[in-house]
PDB file of N, CA and C in Angstrom:
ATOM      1  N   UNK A   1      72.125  60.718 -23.852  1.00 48.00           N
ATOM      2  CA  UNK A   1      70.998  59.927 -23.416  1.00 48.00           C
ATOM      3  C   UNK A   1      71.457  58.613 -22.779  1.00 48.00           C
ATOM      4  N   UNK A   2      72.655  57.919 -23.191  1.00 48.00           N
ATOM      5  CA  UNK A   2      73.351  56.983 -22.837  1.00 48.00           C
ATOM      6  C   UNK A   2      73.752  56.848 -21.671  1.00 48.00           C
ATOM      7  N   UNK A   3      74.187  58.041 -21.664  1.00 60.00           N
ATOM      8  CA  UNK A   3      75.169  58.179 -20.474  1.00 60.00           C
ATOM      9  C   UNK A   3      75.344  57.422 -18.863  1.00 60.00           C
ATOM     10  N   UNK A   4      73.671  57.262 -18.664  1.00 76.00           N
ATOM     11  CA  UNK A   4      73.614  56.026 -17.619  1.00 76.00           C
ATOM     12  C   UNK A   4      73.151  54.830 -17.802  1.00 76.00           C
ATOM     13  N   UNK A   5      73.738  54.302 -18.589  1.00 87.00           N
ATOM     14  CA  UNK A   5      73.567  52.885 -19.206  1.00 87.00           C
ATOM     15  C   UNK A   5      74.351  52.387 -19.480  1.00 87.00           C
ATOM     16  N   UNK A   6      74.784  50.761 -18.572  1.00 93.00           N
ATOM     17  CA  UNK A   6      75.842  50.577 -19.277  1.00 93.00           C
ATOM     18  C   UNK A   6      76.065  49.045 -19.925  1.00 93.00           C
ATOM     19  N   UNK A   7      76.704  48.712 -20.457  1.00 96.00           N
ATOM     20  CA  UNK A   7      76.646  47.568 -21.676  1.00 96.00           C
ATOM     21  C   UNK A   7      76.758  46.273 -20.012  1.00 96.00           C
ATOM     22  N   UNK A   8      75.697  45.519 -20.467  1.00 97.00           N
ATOM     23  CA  UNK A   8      75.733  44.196 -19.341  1.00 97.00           C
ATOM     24  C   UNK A   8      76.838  43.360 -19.016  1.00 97.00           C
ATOM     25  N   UNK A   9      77.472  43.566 -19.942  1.00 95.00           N
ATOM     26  CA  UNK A   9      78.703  42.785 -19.888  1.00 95.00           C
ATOM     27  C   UNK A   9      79.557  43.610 -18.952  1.00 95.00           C
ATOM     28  N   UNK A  10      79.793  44.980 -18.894  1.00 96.00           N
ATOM     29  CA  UNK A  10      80.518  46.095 -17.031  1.00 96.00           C
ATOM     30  C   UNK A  10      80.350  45.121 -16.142  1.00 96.00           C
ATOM     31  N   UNK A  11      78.690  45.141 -15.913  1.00 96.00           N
ATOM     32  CA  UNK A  11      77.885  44.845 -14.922  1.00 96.00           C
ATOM     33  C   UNK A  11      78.723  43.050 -14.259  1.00 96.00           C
ATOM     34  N   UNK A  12      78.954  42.089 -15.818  1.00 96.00           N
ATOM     35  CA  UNK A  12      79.538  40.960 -15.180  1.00 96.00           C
ATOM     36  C   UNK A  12      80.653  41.068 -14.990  1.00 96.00           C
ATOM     37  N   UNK A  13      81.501  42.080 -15.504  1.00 95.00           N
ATOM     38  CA  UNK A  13      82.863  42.329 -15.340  1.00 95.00           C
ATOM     39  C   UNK A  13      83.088  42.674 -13.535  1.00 95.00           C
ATOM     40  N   UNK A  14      82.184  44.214 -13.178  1.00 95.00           N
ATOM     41  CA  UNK A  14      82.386  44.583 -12.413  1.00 95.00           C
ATOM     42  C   UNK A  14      81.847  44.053 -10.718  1.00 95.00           C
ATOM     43  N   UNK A  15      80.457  43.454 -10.974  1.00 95.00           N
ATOM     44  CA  UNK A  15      79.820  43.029  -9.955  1.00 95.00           C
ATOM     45  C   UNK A  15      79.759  41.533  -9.753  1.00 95.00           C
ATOM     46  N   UNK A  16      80.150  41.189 -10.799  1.00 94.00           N
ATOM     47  CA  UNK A  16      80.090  38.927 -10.659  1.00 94.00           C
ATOM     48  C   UNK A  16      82.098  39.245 -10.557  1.00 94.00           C
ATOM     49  N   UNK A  17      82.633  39.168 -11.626  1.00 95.00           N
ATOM     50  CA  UNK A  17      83.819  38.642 -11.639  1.00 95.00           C
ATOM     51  C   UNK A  17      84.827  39.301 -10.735  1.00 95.00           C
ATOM     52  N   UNK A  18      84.691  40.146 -10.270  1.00 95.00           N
ATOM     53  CA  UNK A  18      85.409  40.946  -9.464  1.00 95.00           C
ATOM     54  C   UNK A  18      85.115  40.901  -8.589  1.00 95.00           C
ATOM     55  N   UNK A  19      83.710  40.930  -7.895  1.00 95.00           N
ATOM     56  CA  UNK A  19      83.728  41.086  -6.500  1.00 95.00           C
ATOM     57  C   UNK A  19      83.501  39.327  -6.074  1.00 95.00           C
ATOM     58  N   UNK A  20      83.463  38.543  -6.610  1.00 95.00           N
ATOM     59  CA  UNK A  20      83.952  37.211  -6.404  1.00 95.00           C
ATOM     60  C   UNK A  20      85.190  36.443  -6.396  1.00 95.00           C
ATOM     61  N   UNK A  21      86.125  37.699  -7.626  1.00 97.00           N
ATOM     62  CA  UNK A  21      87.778  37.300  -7.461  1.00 97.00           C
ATOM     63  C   UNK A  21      87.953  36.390  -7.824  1.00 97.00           C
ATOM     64  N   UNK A  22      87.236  36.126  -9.296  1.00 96.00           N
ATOM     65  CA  UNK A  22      87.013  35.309 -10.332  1.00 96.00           C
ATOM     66  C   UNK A  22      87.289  35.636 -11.259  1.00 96.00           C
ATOM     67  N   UNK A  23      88.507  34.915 -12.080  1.00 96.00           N
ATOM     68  CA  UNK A  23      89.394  35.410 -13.265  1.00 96.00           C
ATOM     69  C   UNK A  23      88.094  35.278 -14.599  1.00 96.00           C
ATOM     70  N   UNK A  24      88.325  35.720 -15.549  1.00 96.00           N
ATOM     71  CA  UNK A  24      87.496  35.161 -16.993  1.00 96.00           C
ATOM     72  C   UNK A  24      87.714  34.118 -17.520  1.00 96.00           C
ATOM     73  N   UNK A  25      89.082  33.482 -17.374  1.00 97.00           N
ATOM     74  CA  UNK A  25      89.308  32.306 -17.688  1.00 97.00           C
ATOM     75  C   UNK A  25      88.318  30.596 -16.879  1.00 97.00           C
ATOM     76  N   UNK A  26      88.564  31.460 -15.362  1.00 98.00           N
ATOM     77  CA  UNK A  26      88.061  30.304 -14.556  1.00 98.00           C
ATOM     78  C   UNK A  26      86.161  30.441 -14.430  1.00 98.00           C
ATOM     79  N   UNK A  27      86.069  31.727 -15.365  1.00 97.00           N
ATOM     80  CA  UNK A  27      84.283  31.823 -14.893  1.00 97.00           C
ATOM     81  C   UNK A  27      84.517  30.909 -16.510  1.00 97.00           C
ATOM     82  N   UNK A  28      85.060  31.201 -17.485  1.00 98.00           N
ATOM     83  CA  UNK A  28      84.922  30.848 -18.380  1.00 98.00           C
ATOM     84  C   UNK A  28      84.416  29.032 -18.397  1.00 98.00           C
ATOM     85  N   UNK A  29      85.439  28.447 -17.921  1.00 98.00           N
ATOM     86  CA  UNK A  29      85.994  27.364 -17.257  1.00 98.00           C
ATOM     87  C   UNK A  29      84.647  26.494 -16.441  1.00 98.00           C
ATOM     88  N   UNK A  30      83.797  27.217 -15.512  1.00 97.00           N
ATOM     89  CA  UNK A  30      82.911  27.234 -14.723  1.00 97.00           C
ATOM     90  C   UNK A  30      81.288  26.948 -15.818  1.00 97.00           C
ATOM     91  N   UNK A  31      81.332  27.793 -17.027  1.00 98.00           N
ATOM     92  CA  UNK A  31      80.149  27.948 -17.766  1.00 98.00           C
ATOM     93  C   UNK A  31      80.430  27.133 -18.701  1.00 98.00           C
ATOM     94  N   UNK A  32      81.364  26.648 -19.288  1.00 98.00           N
ATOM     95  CA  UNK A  32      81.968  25.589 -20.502  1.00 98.00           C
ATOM     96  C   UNK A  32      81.449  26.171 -21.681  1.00 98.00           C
ATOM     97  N   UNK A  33      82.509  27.665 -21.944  1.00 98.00           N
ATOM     98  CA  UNK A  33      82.685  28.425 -22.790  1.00 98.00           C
ATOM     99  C   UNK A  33      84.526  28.358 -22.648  1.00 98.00           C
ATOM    100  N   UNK A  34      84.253  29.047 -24.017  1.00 97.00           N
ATOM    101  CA  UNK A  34      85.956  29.539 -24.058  1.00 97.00           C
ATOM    102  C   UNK A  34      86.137  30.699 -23.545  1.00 97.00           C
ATOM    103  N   UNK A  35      87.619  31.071 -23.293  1.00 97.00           N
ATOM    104  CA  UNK A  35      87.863  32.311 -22.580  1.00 97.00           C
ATOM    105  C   UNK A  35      87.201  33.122 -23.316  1.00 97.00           C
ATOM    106  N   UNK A  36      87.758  33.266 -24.474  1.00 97.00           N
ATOM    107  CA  UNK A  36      87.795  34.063 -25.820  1.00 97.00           C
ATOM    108  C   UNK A  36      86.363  34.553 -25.820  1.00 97.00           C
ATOM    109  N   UNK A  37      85.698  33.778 -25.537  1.00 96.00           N
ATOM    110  CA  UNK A  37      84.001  33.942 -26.079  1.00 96.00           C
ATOM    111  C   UNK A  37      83.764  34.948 -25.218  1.00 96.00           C
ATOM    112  N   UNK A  38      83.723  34.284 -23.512  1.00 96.00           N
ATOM    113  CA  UNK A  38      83.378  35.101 -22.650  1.00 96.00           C
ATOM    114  C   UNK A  38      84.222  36.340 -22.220  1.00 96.00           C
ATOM    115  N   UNK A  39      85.386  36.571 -22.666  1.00 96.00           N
ATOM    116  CA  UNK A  39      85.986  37.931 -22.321  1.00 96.00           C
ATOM    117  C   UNK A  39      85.428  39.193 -23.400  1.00 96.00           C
ATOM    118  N   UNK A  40      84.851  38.737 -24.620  1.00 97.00           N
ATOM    119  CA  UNK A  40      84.482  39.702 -25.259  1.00 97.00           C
ATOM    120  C   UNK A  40      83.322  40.292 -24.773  1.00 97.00           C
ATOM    121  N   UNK A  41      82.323  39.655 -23.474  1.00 96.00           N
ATOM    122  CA  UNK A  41      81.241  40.055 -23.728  1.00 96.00           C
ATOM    123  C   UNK A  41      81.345  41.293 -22.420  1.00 96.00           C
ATOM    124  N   UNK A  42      82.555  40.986 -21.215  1.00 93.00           N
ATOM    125  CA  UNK A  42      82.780  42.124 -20.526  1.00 93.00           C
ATOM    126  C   UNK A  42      83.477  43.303 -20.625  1.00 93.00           C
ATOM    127  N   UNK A  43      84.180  42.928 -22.349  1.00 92.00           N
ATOM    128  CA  UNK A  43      84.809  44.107 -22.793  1.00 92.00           C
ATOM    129  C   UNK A  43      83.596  44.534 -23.145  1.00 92.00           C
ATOM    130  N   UNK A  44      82.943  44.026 -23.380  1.00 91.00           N
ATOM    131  CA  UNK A  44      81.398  45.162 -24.350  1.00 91.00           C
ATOM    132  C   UNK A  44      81.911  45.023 -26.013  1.00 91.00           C
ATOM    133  N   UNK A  45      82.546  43.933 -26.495  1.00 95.00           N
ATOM    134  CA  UNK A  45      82.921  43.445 -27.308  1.00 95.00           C
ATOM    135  C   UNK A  45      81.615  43.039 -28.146  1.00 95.00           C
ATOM    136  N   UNK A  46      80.736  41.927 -27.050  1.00 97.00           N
ATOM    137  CA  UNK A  46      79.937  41.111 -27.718  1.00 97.00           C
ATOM    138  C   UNK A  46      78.606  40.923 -27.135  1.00 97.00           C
ATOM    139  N   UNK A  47      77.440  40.770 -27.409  1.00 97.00           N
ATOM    140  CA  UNK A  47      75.796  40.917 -26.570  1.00 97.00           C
ATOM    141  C   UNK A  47      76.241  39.495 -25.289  1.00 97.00           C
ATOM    142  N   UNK A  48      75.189  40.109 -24.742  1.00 98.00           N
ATOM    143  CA  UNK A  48      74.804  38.799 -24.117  1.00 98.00           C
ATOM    144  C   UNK A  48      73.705  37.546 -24.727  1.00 98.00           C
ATOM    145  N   UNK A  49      74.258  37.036 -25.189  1.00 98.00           N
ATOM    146  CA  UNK A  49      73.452  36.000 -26.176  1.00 98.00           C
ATOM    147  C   UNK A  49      72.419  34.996 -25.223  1.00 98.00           C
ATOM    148  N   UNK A  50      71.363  34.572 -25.762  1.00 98.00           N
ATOM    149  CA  UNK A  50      70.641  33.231 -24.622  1.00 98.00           C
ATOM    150  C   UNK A  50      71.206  32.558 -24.085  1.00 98.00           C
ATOM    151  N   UNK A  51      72.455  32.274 -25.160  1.00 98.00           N
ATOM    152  CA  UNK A  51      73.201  31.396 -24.608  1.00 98.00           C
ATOM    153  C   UNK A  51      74.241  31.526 -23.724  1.00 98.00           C
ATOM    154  N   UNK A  52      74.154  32.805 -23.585  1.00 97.00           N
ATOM    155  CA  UNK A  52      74.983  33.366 -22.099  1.00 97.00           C
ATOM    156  C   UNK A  52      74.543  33.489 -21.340  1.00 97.00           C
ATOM    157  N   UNK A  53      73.131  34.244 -21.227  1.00 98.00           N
ATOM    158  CA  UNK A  53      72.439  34.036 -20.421  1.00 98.00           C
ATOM    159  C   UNK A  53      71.707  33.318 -19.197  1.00 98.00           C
ATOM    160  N   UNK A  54      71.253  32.010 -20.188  1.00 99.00           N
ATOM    161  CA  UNK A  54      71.224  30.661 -19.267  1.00 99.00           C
ATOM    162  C   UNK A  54      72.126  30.433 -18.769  1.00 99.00           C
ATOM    163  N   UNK A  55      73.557  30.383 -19.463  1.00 98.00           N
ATOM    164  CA  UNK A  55      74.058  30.033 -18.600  1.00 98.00           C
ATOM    165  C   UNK A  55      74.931  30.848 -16.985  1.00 98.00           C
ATOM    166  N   UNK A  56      74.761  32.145 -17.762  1.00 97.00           N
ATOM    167  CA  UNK A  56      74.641  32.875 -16.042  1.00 97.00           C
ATOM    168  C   UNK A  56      73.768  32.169 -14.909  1.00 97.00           C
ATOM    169  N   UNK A  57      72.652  31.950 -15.804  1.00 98.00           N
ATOM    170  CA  UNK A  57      71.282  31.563 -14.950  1.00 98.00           C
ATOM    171  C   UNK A  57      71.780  30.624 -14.288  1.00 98.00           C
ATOM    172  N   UNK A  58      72.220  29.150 -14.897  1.00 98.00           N
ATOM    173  CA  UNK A  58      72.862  27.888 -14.064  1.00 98.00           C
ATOM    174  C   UNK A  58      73.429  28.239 -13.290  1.00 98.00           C
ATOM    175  N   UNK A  59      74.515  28.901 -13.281  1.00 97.00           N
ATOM    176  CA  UNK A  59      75.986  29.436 -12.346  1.00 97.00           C
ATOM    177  C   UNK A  59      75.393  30.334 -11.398  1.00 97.00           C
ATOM    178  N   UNK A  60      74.094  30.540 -11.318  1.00 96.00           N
ATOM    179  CA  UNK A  60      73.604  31.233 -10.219  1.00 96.00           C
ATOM    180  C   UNK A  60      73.962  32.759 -10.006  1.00 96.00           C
ATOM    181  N   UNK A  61      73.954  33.038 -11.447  1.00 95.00           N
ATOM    182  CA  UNK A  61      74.203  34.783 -11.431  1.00 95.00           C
ATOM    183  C   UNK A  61      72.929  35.557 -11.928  1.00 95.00           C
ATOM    184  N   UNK A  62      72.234  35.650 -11.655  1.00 96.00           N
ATOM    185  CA  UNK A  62      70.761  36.649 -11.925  1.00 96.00           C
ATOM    186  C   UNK A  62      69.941  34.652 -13.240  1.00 96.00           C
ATOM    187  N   UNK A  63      69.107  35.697 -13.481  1.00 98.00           N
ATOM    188  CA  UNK A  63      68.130  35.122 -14.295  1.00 98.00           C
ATOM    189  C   UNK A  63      68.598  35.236 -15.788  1.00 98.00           C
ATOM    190  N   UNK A  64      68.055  34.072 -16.952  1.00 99.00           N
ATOM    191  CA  UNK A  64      68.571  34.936 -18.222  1.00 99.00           C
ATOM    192  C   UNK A  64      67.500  35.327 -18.474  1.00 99.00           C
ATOM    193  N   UNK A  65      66.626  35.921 -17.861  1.00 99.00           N
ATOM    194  CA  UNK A  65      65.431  37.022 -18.542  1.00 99.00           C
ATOM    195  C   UNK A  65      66.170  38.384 -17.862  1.00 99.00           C
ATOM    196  N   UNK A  66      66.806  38.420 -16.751  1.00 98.00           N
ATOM    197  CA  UNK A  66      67.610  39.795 -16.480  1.00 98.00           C
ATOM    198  C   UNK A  66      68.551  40.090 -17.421  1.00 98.00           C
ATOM    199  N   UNK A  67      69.574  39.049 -17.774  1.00 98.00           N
ATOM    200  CA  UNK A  67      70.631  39.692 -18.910  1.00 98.00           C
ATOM    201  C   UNK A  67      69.673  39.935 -19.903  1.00 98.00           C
ATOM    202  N   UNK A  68      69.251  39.480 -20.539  1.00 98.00           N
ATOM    203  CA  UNK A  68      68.484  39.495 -21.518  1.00 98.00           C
ATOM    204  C   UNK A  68      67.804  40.722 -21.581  1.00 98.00           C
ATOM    205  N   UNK A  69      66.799  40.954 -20.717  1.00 98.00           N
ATOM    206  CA  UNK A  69      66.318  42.546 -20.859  1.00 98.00           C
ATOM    207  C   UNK A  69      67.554  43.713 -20.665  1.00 98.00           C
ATOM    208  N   UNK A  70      68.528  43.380 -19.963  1.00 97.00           N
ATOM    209  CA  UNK A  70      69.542  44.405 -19.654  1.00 97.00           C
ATOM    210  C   UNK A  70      69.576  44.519 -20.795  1.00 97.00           C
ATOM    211  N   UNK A  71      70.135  43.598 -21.860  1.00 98.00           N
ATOM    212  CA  UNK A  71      70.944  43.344 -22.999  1.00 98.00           C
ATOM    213  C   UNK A  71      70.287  44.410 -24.058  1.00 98.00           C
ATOM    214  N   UNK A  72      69.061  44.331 -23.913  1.00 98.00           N
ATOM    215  CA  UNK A  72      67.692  44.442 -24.927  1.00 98.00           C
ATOM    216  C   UNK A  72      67.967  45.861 -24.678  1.00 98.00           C
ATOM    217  N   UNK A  73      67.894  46.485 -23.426  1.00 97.00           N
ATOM    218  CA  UNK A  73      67.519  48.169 -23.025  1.00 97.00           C
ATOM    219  C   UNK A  73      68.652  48.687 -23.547  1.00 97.00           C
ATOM    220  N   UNK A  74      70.093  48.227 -23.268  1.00 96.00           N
ATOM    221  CA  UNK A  74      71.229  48.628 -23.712  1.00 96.00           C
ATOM    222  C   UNK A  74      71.248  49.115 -25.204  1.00 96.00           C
ATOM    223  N   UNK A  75      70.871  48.073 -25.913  1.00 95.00           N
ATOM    224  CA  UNK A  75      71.017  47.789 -27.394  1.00 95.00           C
ATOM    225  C   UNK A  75      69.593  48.802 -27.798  1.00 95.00           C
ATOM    226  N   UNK A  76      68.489  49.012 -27.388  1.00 94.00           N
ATOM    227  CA  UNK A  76      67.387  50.040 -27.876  1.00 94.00           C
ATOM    228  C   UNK A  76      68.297  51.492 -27.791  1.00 94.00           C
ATOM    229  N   UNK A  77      68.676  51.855 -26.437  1.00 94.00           N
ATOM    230  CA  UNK A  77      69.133  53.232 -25.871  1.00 94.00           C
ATOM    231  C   UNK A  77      70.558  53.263 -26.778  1.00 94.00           C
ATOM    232  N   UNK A  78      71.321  52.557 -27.269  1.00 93.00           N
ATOM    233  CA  UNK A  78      72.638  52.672 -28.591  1.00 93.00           C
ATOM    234  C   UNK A  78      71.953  53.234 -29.677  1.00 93.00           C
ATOM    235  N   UNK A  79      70.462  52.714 -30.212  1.00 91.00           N
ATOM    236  CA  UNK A  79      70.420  53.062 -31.517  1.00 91.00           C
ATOM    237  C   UNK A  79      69.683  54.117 -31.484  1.00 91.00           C
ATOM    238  N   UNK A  80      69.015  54.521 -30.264  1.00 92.00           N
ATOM    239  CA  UNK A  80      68.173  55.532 -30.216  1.00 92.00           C
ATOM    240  C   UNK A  80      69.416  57.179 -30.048  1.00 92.00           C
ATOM    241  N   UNK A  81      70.633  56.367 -29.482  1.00 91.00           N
ATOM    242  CA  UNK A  81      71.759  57.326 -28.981  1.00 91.00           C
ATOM    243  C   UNK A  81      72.377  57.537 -30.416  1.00 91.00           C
ATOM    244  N   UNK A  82      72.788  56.642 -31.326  1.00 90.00           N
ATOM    245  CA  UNK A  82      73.194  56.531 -32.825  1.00 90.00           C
ATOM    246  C   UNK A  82      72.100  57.638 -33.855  1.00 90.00           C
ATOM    247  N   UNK A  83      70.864  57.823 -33.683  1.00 90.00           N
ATOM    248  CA  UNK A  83      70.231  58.227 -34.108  1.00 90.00           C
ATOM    249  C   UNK A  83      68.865  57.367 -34.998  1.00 90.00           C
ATOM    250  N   UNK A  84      67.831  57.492 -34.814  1.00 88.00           N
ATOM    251  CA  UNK A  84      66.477  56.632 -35.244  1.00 88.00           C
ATOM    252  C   UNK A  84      66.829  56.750 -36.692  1.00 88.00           C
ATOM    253  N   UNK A  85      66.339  55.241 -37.494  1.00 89.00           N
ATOM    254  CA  UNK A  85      66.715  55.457 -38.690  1.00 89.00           C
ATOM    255  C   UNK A  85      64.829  56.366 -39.491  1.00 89.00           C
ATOM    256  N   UNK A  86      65.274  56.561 -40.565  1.00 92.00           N
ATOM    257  CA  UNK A  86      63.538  57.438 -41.136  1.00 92.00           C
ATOM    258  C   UNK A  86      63.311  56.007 -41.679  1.00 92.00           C
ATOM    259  N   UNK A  87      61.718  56.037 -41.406  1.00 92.00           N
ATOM    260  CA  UNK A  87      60.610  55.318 -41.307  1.00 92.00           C
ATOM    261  C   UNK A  87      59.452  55.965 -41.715  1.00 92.00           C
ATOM    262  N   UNK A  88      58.453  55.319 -42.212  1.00 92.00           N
ATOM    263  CA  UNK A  88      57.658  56.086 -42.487  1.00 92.00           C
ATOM    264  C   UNK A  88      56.178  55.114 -41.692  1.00 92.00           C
ATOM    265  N   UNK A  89      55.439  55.370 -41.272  1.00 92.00           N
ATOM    266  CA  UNK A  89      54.287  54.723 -40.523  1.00 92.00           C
ATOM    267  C   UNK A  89      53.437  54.249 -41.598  1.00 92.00           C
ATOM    268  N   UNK A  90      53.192  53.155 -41.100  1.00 93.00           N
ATOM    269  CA  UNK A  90      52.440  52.166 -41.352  1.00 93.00           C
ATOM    270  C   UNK A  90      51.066  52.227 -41.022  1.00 93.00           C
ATOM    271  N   UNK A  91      50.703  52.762 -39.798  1.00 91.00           N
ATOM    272  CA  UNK A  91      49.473  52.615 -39.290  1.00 91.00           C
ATOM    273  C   UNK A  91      49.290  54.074 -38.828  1.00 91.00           C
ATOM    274  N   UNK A  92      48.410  54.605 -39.319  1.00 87.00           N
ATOM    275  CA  UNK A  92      47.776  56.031 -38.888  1.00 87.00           C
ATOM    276  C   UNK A  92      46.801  56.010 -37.500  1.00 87.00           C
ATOM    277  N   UNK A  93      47.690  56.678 -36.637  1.00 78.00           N
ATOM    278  CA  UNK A  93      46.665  56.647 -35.057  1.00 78.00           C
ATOM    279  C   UNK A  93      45.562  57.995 -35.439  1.00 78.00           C
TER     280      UNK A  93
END
């Protein structure tokens, strides 16, 4: 089900930092994060947090309501791919 989805952090790996020819250190550098922080999140290490977000947003890389929903769809379609946990309903339609 996964299979075409991919963790947001590719997306900054592959389409911001690369096709700009922009190391992680120097985007790092650019957002006033540590390397460390920001290389985990294009390994698919780590979410895209608000606070990554915005600051994509400043640096003029999409919106942080785009990472943010990326982030969100990614992370639904993992657990739905992991398997739904049992629940039992609350509200009878």
């Amino acid at each position: 089900m996964m299979h075409n989805l991919v963790h947001p952090g590719e997306v900054i790996y592959e389409d911001v930092l690369s096709e700009l020819e922009i190391s992680v250190a120097e985007a790092a550098r650019s957002l006033g994060v540590s390397r460390v922080a920001l290389s985990r999140v294009p390994h698919g290490h780590a979410a895209v947090s608000p606070n990554f977000a915005i600051r994509f947003e400043l640096a003029g890389i999409g919106t942080a309501k785009l990472w943010l929903d990326m982030q969100t769809a990614y992370d639904l379609a993992q657990i739905r791919e992991d398997g739904l946990p049992d629940v039992k309903k609350l509200v009878q339609l």
